[in-house]
Amino acid sequence: MDLRIERTRRSIINAFIELRSAKNIEKITVKELAEKACINKATFYQHYHDIYDLSGQLEDELIRNVINSIPDPELIITDTPKGFAEYSSAILSQSGLFHILFAGSRRTVLLERLDYEIKKLIYEKMPQYKDSLEFDLLFTVLIHGTFDAFLTHTDKDVAQVIDILGNISNCMVSGYRNLI
């Protein structure tokens, strides 16, 4: 990629993150972002359709990077407490950016994207679960429930929160296995 294009994108991203850390996405305008990035609006539109496109691309990249950093994604099923700890640690490694990009109205987007990326990874590693409605629902409940609870309680003793949620997740997975 051309160095000038890369510098411009980096400038746009840095300006967006700075603005996003101070206000909700709905309050950020392209004009304001362009001024902060020292570009004109036309340059912004050469790279992104709108503010939500920029945010979505950054969110997707962050989640993919975090999910791809998990060494054993199938542990969420085979050793649920350890697997949950791996997923949580991966998210914690980027917690500052998560809190900026997924604040306010974007919180539900985080859960939807985590759900999609985690399931994709699990189904690649464990294809026997791919077409199972039961496991799809189990994964949805695990992902949405535990990660929402995790994000809600990051102001507490994080190690304790991870341990408790790992045990709750283990009870859900073990309990479900006993039913089938």
PDB file of C-alpha atoms in Angstrom:
ATOM      1  CA  MET A   1       0.000   0.000   0.000  1.00  0.00           C
ATOM      2  CA  ASP A   2       1.162   3.513  -0.799  1.00  0.00           C
ATOM      3  CA  LEU A   3       2.796   5.131   2.235  1.00  0.00           C
ATOM      4  CA  ARG A   4       0.686   8.303   1.852  1.00  0.00           C
ATOM      5  CA  ILE A   5      -2.520   6.287   1.865  1.00  0.00           C
ATOM      6  CA  GLU A   6      -1.385   4.372   4.933  1.00  0.00           C
ATOM      7  CA  ARG A   7      -0.470   7.619   6.740  1.00  0.00           C
ATOM      8  CA  THR A   8      -3.856   9.126   5.874  1.00  0.00           C
ATOM      9  CA  ARG A   9      -5.717   6.069   7.136  1.00  0.00           C
ATOM     10  CA  ARG A  10      -3.664   6.042  10.321  1.00  0.00           C
ATOM     11  CA  SER A  11      -4.459   9.731  10.826  1.00  0.00           C
ATOM     12  CA  ILE A  12      -8.180   9.085  10.316  1.00  0.00           C
ATOM     13  CA  ILE A  13      -8.137   6.127  12.704  1.00  0.00           C
ATOM     14  CA  ASN A  14      -6.218   8.010  15.399  1.00  0.00           C
ATOM     15  CA  ALA A  15      -8.568  10.978  15.137  1.00  0.00           C
ATOM     16  CA  PHE A  16     -11.589   8.680  15.308  1.00  0.00           C
ATOM     17  CA  ILE A  17     -10.306   6.853  18.388  1.00  0.00           C
ATOM     18  CA  GLU A  18      -9.577  10.163  20.089  1.00  0.00           C
ATOM     19  CA  LEU A  19     -13.067  11.472  19.305  1.00  0.00           C
ATOM     20  CA  ARG A  20     -14.717   8.159  20.130  1.00  0.00           C
ATOM     21  CA  SER A  21     -13.078   8.057  23.546  1.00  0.00           C
ATOM     22  CA  ALA A  22     -14.758  11.383  24.346  1.00  0.00           C
ATOM     23  CA  LYS A  23     -18.213  10.992  22.781  1.00  0.00           C
ATOM     24  CA  ASN A  24     -20.794   8.583  21.417  1.00  0.00           C
ATOM     25  CA  ILE A  25     -20.487   7.559  17.795  1.00  0.00           C
ATOM     26  CA  GLU A  26     -23.794   9.257  16.980  1.00  0.00           C
ATOM     27  CA  LYS A  27     -22.259  12.619  17.930  1.00  0.00           C
ATOM     28  CA  ILE A  28     -19.162  12.361  15.718  1.00  0.00           C
ATOM     29  CA  THR A  29     -19.368  14.106  12.356  1.00  0.00           C
ATOM     30  CA  VAL A  30     -17.197  13.585   9.304  1.00  0.00           C
ATOM     31  CA  LYS A  31     -16.409  17.309   9.348  1.00  0.00           C
ATOM     32  CA  GLU A  32     -15.140  17.117  12.935  1.00  0.00           C
ATOM     33  CA  LEU A  33     -13.158  13.949  12.226  1.00  0.00           C
ATOM     34  CA  ALA A  34     -11.607  15.414   9.071  1.00  0.00           C
ATOM     35  CA  GLU A  35     -10.517  18.537  10.957  1.00  0.00           C
ATOM     36  CA  LYS A  36      -8.929  16.480  13.734  1.00  0.00           C
ATOM     37  CA  ALA A  37      -7.173  14.229  11.175  1.00  0.00           C
ATOM     38  CA  CYS A  38      -5.995  17.286   9.189  1.00  0.00           C
ATOM     39  CA  ILE A  39      -7.649  16.074   5.997  1.00  0.00           C
ATOM     40  CA  ASN A  40     -10.621  17.261   3.987  1.00  0.00           C
ATOM     41  CA  LYS A  41     -13.981  15.497   3.949  1.00  0.00           C
ATOM     42  CA  ALA A  42     -13.461  14.236   0.393  1.00  0.00           C
ATOM     43  CA  THR A  43     -10.333  12.406   1.523  1.00  0.00           C
ATOM     44  CA  PHE A  44     -12.287  10.738   4.307  1.00  0.00           C
ATOM     45  CA  TYR A  45     -14.900   9.545   1.796  1.00  0.00           C
ATOM     46  CA  GLN A  46     -12.182   8.078  -0.421  1.00  0.00           C
ATOM     47  CA  HIS A  47     -11.465   5.645   2.412  1.00  0.00           C
ATOM     48  CA  TYR A  48     -14.825   5.116   4.166  1.00  0.00           C
ATOM     49  CA  HIS A  49     -18.527   5.447   3.351  1.00  0.00           C
ATOM     50  CA  ASP A  50     -19.332   7.116   6.661  1.00  0.00           C
ATOM     51  CA  ILE A  51     -18.427   7.128  10.358  1.00  0.00           C
ATOM     52  CA  TYR A  52     -20.184   3.784  10.900  1.00  0.00           C
ATOM     53  CA  ASP A  53     -18.185   2.165   8.099  1.00  0.00           C
ATOM     54  CA  LEU A  54     -14.961   3.327   9.742  1.00  0.00           C
ATOM     55  CA  SER A  55     -16.129   2.132  13.152  1.00  0.00           C
ATOM     56  CA  GLY A  56     -17.294  -1.204  11.752  1.00  0.00           C
ATOM     57  CA  GLN A  57     -13.969  -1.853  10.038  1.00  0.00           C
ATOM     58  CA  LEU A  58     -12.053  -1.066  13.229  1.00  0.00           C
ATOM     59  CA  GLU A  59     -14.400  -3.224  15.307  1.00  0.00           C
ATOM     60  CA  ASP A  60     -14.080  -6.151  12.907  1.00  0.00           C
ATOM     61  CA  GLU A  61     -10.296  -5.886  12.825  1.00  0.00           C
ATOM     62  CA  LEU A  62     -10.070  -5.737  16.620  1.00  0.00           C
ATOM     63  CA  ILE A  63     -12.300  -8.767  17.132  1.00  0.00           C
ATOM     64  CA  ARG A  64     -10.551 -10.809  14.433  1.00  0.00           C
ATOM     65  CA  ASN A  65      -7.142 -10.006  15.928  1.00  0.00           C
ATOM     66  CA  VAL A  66      -8.278 -10.935  19.420  1.00  0.00           C
ATOM     67  CA  ILE A  67     -10.042 -14.141  18.346  1.00  0.00           C
ATOM     68  CA  ASN A  68      -7.104 -15.197  16.169  1.00  0.00           C
ATOM     69  CA  SER A  69      -4.761 -14.752  19.136  1.00  0.00           C
ATOM     70  CA  ILE A  70      -6.555 -17.518  21.068  1.00  0.00           C
ATOM     71  CA  PRO A  71      -4.292 -20.582  20.918  1.00  0.00           C
ATOM     72  CA  ASP A  72      -6.910 -23.283  21.607  1.00  0.00           C
ATOM     73  CA  PRO A  73     -10.415 -22.037  20.730  1.00  0.00           C
ATOM     74  CA  GLU A  74     -11.952 -25.491  21.196  1.00  0.00           C
ATOM     75  CA  LEU A  75     -11.138 -25.331  24.924  1.00  0.00           C
ATOM     76  CA  ILE A  76     -14.386 -23.410  25.376  1.00  0.00           C
ATOM     77  CA  ILE A  77     -16.046 -26.825  24.872  1.00  0.00           C
ATOM     78  CA  THR A  78     -13.427 -29.334  26.001  1.00  0.00           C
ATOM     79  CA  ASP A  79     -12.162 -27.450  29.090  1.00  0.00           C
ATOM     80  CA  THR A  80     -14.666 -24.644  29.520  1.00  0.00           C
ATOM     81  CA  PRO A  81     -13.117 -22.755  32.476  1.00  0.00           C
ATOM     82  CA  LYS A  82      -9.692 -22.711  30.812  1.00  0.00           C
ATOM     83  CA  GLY A  83     -11.233 -21.832  27.444  1.00  0.00           C
ATOM     84  CA  PHE A  84     -13.219 -18.968  28.932  1.00  0.00           C
ATOM     85  CA  ALA A  85     -10.041 -17.718  30.618  1.00  0.00           C
ATOM     86  CA  GLU A  86      -8.238 -17.737  27.237  1.00  0.00           C
ATOM     87  CA  TYR A  87     -11.031 -15.798  25.536  1.00  0.00           C
ATOM     88  CA  SER A  88     -11.243 -13.328  28.426  1.00  0.00           C
ATOM     89  CA  SER A  89      -7.479 -12.795  28.506  1.00  0.00           C
ATOM     90  CA  ALA A  90      -7.474 -12.124  24.777  1.00  0.00           C
ATOM     91  CA  ILE A  91     -10.171  -9.481  25.216  1.00  0.00           C
ATOM     92  CA  LEU A  92      -8.435  -7.985  28.251  1.00  0.00           C
ATOM     93  CA  SER A  93      -5.247  -7.583  26.235  1.00  0.00           C
ATOM     94  CA  GLN A  94      -7.126  -4.999  24.158  1.00  0.00           C
ATOM     95  CA  SER A  95      -9.592  -3.794  26.806  1.00  0.00           C
ATOM     96  CA  GLY A  96      -8.871  -0.098  26.293  1.00  0.00           C
ATOM     97  CA  LEU A  97      -9.737  -0.249  22.618  1.00  0.00           C
ATOM     98  CA  PHE A  98     -12.761  -2.477  23.310  1.00  0.00           C
ATOM     99  CA  HIS A  99     -14.127   0.067  25.787  1.00  0.00           C
ATOM    100  CA  ILE A 100     -13.633   2.897  23.308  1.00  0.00           C
ATOM    101  CA  LEU A 101     -15.007   1.227  20.172  1.00  0.00           C
ATOM    102  CA  PHE A 102     -17.870  -0.650  21.794  1.00  0.00           C
ATOM    103  CA  ALA A 103     -19.136   1.961  24.239  1.00  0.00           C
ATOM    104  CA  GLY A 104     -22.763   3.023  24.352  1.00  0.00           C
ATOM    105  CA  SER A 105     -24.963   1.825  21.517  1.00  0.00           C
ATOM    106  CA  ARG A 106     -22.134  -0.291  20.065  1.00  0.00           C
ATOM    107  CA  ARG A 107     -22.187  -2.808  22.979  1.00  0.00           C
ATOM    108  CA  THR A 108     -24.753  -5.026  21.232  1.00  0.00           C
ATOM    109  CA  VAL A 109     -22.615  -4.937  18.098  1.00  0.00           C
ATOM    110  CA  LEU A 110     -19.718  -6.326  20.144  1.00  0.00           C
ATOM    111  CA  LEU A 111     -21.757  -9.307  21.302  1.00  0.00           C
ATOM    112  CA  GLU A 112     -23.033  -9.994  17.778  1.00  0.00           C
ATOM    113  CA  ARG A 113     -19.522  -9.843  16.314  1.00  0.00           C
ATOM    114  CA  LEU A 114     -18.021 -11.948  19.098  1.00  0.00           C
ATOM    115  CA  ASP A 115     -20.796 -14.483  18.545  1.00  0.00           C
ATOM    116  CA  TYR A 116     -20.077 -14.653  14.814  1.00  0.00           C
ATOM    117  CA  GLU A 117     -16.272 -14.840  15.077  1.00  0.00           C
ATOM    118  CA  ILE A 118     -16.133 -17.281  18.000  1.00  0.00           C
ATOM    119  CA  LYS A 119     -18.636 -19.641  16.365  1.00  0.00           C
ATOM    120  CA  LYS A 120     -16.751 -19.427  13.078  1.00  0.00           C
ATOM    121  CA  LEU A 121     -13.532 -20.382  14.847  1.00  0.00           C
ATOM    122  CA  ILE A 122     -15.136 -23.201  16.849  1.00  0.00           C
ATOM    123  CA  TYR A 123     -16.867 -24.616  13.769  1.00  0.00           C
ATOM    124  CA  GLU A 124     -13.581 -24.577  11.841  1.00  0.00           C
ATOM    125  CA  LYS A 125     -11.871 -26.508  14.637  1.00  0.00           C
ATOM    126  CA  MET A 126     -14.872 -28.700  15.540  1.00  0.00           C
ATOM    127  CA  PRO A 127     -17.017 -29.079  12.404  1.00  0.00           C
ATOM    128  CA  GLN A 128     -19.241 -31.706  14.037  1.00  0.00           C
ATOM    129  CA  TYR A 129     -21.049 -28.849  15.850  1.00  0.00           C
ATOM    130  CA  LYS A 130     -21.643 -26.695  12.780  1.00  0.00           C
ATOM    131  CA  ASP A 131     -25.113 -27.907  11.824  1.00  0.00           C
ATOM    132  CA  SER A 132     -26.388 -28.533  15.345  1.00  0.00           C
ATOM    133  CA  LEU A 133     -29.106 -26.117  16.435  1.00  0.00           C
ATOM    134  CA  GLU A 134     -28.600 -27.252  20.023  1.00  0.00           C
ATOM    135  CA  PHE A 135     -24.913 -26.354  20.047  1.00  0.00           C
ATOM    136  CA  ASP A 136     -25.522 -23.149  18.114  1.00  0.00           C
ATOM    137  CA  LEU A 137     -27.978 -22.065  20.804  1.00  0.00           C
ATOM    138  CA  LEU A 138     -25.621 -23.197  23.564  1.00  0.00           C
ATOM    139  CA  PHE A 139     -22.777 -21.174  22.039  1.00  0.00           C
ATOM    140  CA  THR A 140     -25.055 -18.138  21.661  1.00  0.00           C
ATOM    141  CA  VAL A 141     -26.104 -18.280  25.317  1.00  0.00           C
ATOM    142  CA  LEU A 142     -22.505 -18.818  26.432  1.00  0.00           C
ATOM    143  CA  ILE A 143     -21.084 -16.032  24.302  1.00  0.00           C
ATOM    144  CA  HIS A 144     -23.773 -13.420  24.888  1.00  0.00           C
ATOM    145  CA  GLY A 145     -24.339 -14.228  28.550  1.00  0.00           C
ATOM    146  CA  THR A 146     -20.810 -14.720  29.776  1.00  0.00           C
ATOM    147  CA  PHE A 147     -19.158 -11.969  27.779  1.00  0.00           C
ATOM    148  CA  ASP A 148     -21.863  -9.435  28.628  1.00  0.00           C
ATOM    149  CA  ALA A 149     -21.478 -10.357  32.304  1.00  0.00           C
ATOM    150  CA  PHE A 150     -17.691 -10.214  31.941  1.00  0.00           C
ATOM    151  CA  LEU A 151     -17.743  -6.759  30.352  1.00  0.00           C
ATOM    152  CA  THR A 152     -20.226  -5.522  32.940  1.00  0.00           C
ATOM    153  CA  HIS A 153     -17.973  -6.621  35.799  1.00  0.00           C
ATOM    154  CA  THR A 154     -14.499  -5.635  34.577  1.00  0.00           C
ATOM    155  CA  ASP A 155     -14.367  -3.087  37.392  1.00  0.00           C
ATOM    156  CA  LYS A 156     -14.311  -5.970  39.911  1.00  0.00           C
ATOM    157  CA  ASP A 157     -11.544  -8.460  40.676  1.00  0.00           C
ATOM    158  CA  VAL A 158     -11.076  -9.627  37.072  1.00  0.00           C
ATOM    159  CA  ALA A 159      -9.423 -12.939  37.998  1.00  0.00           C
ATOM    160  CA  GLN A 160     -12.360 -13.773  40.256  1.00  0.00           C
ATOM    161  CA  VAL A 161     -14.894 -12.735  37.602  1.00  0.00           C
ATOM    162  CA  ILE A 162     -13.149 -14.937  35.008  1.00  0.00           C
ATOM    163  CA  ASP A 163     -13.052 -17.858  37.441  1.00  0.00           C
ATOM    164  CA  ILE A 164     -16.740 -17.549  38.363  1.00  0.00           C
ATOM    165  CA  LEU A 165     -17.905 -17.118  34.767  1.00  0.00           C
ATOM    166  CA  GLY A 166     -15.680 -20.008  33.665  1.00  0.00           C
ATOM    167  CA  ASN A 167     -17.357 -22.217  36.267  1.00  0.00           C
ATOM    168  CA  ILE A 168     -20.838 -21.037  35.268  1.00  0.00           C
ATOM    169  CA  SER A 169     -19.991 -21.736  31.614  1.00  0.00           C
ATOM    170  CA  ASN A 170     -18.661 -25.154  32.568  1.00  0.00           C
ATOM    171  CA  CYS A 171     -21.929 -25.950  34.378  1.00  0.00           C
ATOM    172  CA  MET A 172     -23.875 -24.942  31.281  1.00  0.00           C
ATOM    173  CA  VAL A 173     -21.745 -27.027  28.907  1.00  0.00           C
ATOM    174  CA  SER A 174     -21.571 -30.014  31.276  1.00  0.00           C
ATOM    175  CA  GLY A 175     -25.274 -29.798  32.033  1.00  0.00           C
ATOM    176  CA  TYR A 176     -26.098 -29.689  28.362  1.00  0.00           C
ATOM    177  CA  ARG A 177     -23.819 -32.647  27.611  1.00  0.00           C
ATOM    178  CA  ASN A 178     -25.690 -34.626  30.276  1.00  0.00           C
ATOM    179  CA  LEU A 179     -28.989 -33.892  28.549  1.00  0.00           C
ATOM    180  CA  ILE A 180     -27.922 -35.222  25.149  1.00  0.00           C
TER     181      ILE A 180
END
